[in-house]
Coordinates of C-alpha atoms in Angstrom, one line a residue:
M1 CA 0.1 -0.2 0.0
H2 CA 1.4 3.4 -0.8
S3 CA 1.2 6.2 1.5
I4 CA 0.7 9.8 0.3
V5 CA 3.5 12.1 1.4
L6 CA 2.2 15.7 1.8
Q7 CA 4.9 18.4 1.3
P8 CA 4.9 21.2 4.1
M9 CA 4.2 24.6 3.2
D10 CA 6.9 26.5 5.2
L11 CA 7.4 30.1 5.0
T12 CA 9.7 29.7 1.8
S13 CA 6.9 27.8 0.0
L14 CA 4.3 30.6 1.1
R15 CA 6.3 33.4 0.1
A16 CA 6.5 32.1 -3.5
V17 CA 2.9 31.3 -3.5
T18 CA 1.9 34.8 -2.2
S19 CA 4.3 36.1 -4.8
E20 CA 2.3 34.3 -7.8
F21 CA -1.2 35.1 -6.5
K22 CA -0.2 38.8 -6.6
A23 CA 0.5 38.8 -10.5
R24 CA -2.4 36.5 -11.1
V25 CA -5.4 37.8 -9.0
L26 CA -4.5 41.3 -8.3
P27 CA -7.0 43.1 -8.3
S28 CA -9.9 40.8 -8.2
R29 CA -13.4 40.8 -6.8
F30 CA -14.6 38.1 -4.6
E31 CA -17.3 36.0 -6.2
K32 CA -18.1 32.6 -4.3
A33 CA -16.9 30.3 -1.5
Y34 CA -17.1 26.7 -0.9
Q35 CA -16.2 24.4 2.3
S36 CA -15.3 21.0 0.4
K37 CA -14.1 19.4 4.0
P38 CA -14.3 20.3 7.6
H39 CA -10.7 22.2 7.4
T40 CA -10.9 23.5 3.6
L41 CA -12.2 26.4 1.8
Q42 CA -12.1 27.6 -1.6
I43 CA -13.0 30.7 -2.8
G44 CA -13.2 32.1 -6.1
L45 CA -11.9 35.5 -7.6
R46 CA -12.4 37.1 -10.6
S47 CA -10.0 39.3 -12.3
L48 CA -9.2 40.8 -15.6
S49 CA -7.9 37.6 -16.5
G50 CA -10.7 35.5 -15.4
M51 CA -11.6 33.3 -12.5
T52 CA -9.3 31.9 -10.1
W53 CA -10.0 29.4 -7.4
I54 CA -7.9 29.4 -4.0
E55 CA -7.9 26.7 -1.6
F56 CA -7.0 27.6 2.0
C57 CA -6.5 24.6 4.5
W58 CA -6.2 25.1 8.0
D59 CA -5.8 21.1 8.7
N60 CA -2.9 20.6 11.4
I61 CA -1.1 17.7 9.3
A62 CA -0.7 19.7 5.8
P63 CA -1.8 23.6 5.9
R64 CA -1.8 24.7 2.4
L65 CA -2.7 27.7 0.2
V66 CA -2.6 26.6 -3.4
Q67 CA -4.6 27.8 -6.7
T68 CA -7.2 24.7 -7.2
K69 CA -9.9 23.7 -9.9
Q70 CA -13.0 25.0 -9.5
P71 CA -14.9 23.0 -7.0
S72 CA -18.0 20.7 -8.1
K73 CA -21.3 22.0 -7.5
M74 CA -22.4 21.0 -3.9
N75 CA -25.5 20.1 -2.3
G76 CA -26.2 23.2 0.0
S77 CA -23.5 25.4 1.6
S78 CA -21.6 25.3 4.9
T79 CA -22.2 28.0 7.6
L80 CA -18.7 29.2 7.1
A81 CA -18.8 29.4 3.6
K82 CA -22.3 31.5 3.9
I83 CA -20.6 33.6 6.3
I84 CA -17.4 34.6 4.1
E85 CA -19.9 35.0 1.1
H86 CA -22.1 37.2 3.1
S87 CA -19.0 39.2 4.4
L88 CA -16.9 39.4 1.2
K89 CA -19.8 39.8 -1.0
N90 CA -19.0 43.1 -3.5
L91 CA -15.5 43.4 -2.1
T92 CA -12.4 43.7 -4.1
L93 CA -8.7 42.3 -3.4
V94 CA -6.2 44.9 -3.8
N95 CA -3.3 43.6 -2.0
L96 CA -1.6 40.4 -0.4
K97 CA 0.9 41.1 2.3
Q98 CA 2.8 38.7 4.4
E99 CA 4.4 40.2 7.4
G100 CA 7.9 38.8 8.8
F101 CA 7.8 35.2 9.7
E102 CA 3.9 34.6 10.2
R103 CA 2.4 31.9 8.1

C-alpha cells in the first residue's frame, strides 16, 4: 500500500505562492466560497484574466494555500462558506501582504 507524502508549506513556499498570486489575482473581486472538507475552504476570485480558485486549508497535518480547480457544485453550503460569502460580497482584493515570518 502506498502512503501519500504531503509536502509541508513552509515560509519559503508561502512567500513564493503569495508572490505568484499577486501577479495572477490582483486586483480581483470575490465571487463565491465553498467548504469541501471541515478544514478546507475554496474561494473564487474574478480578475481581468478570468476566474481563479484558491484553496485555504488549516488542517494541522498539511496546512496549505494553493490554486485549485473550480469545485464541483455541492448540495447546500456550509455555515462558514455562507458567512464568508456574506462578509466578502462585493469586495475587491487589492493587496496580498505577508509580514515577517508569519504564516
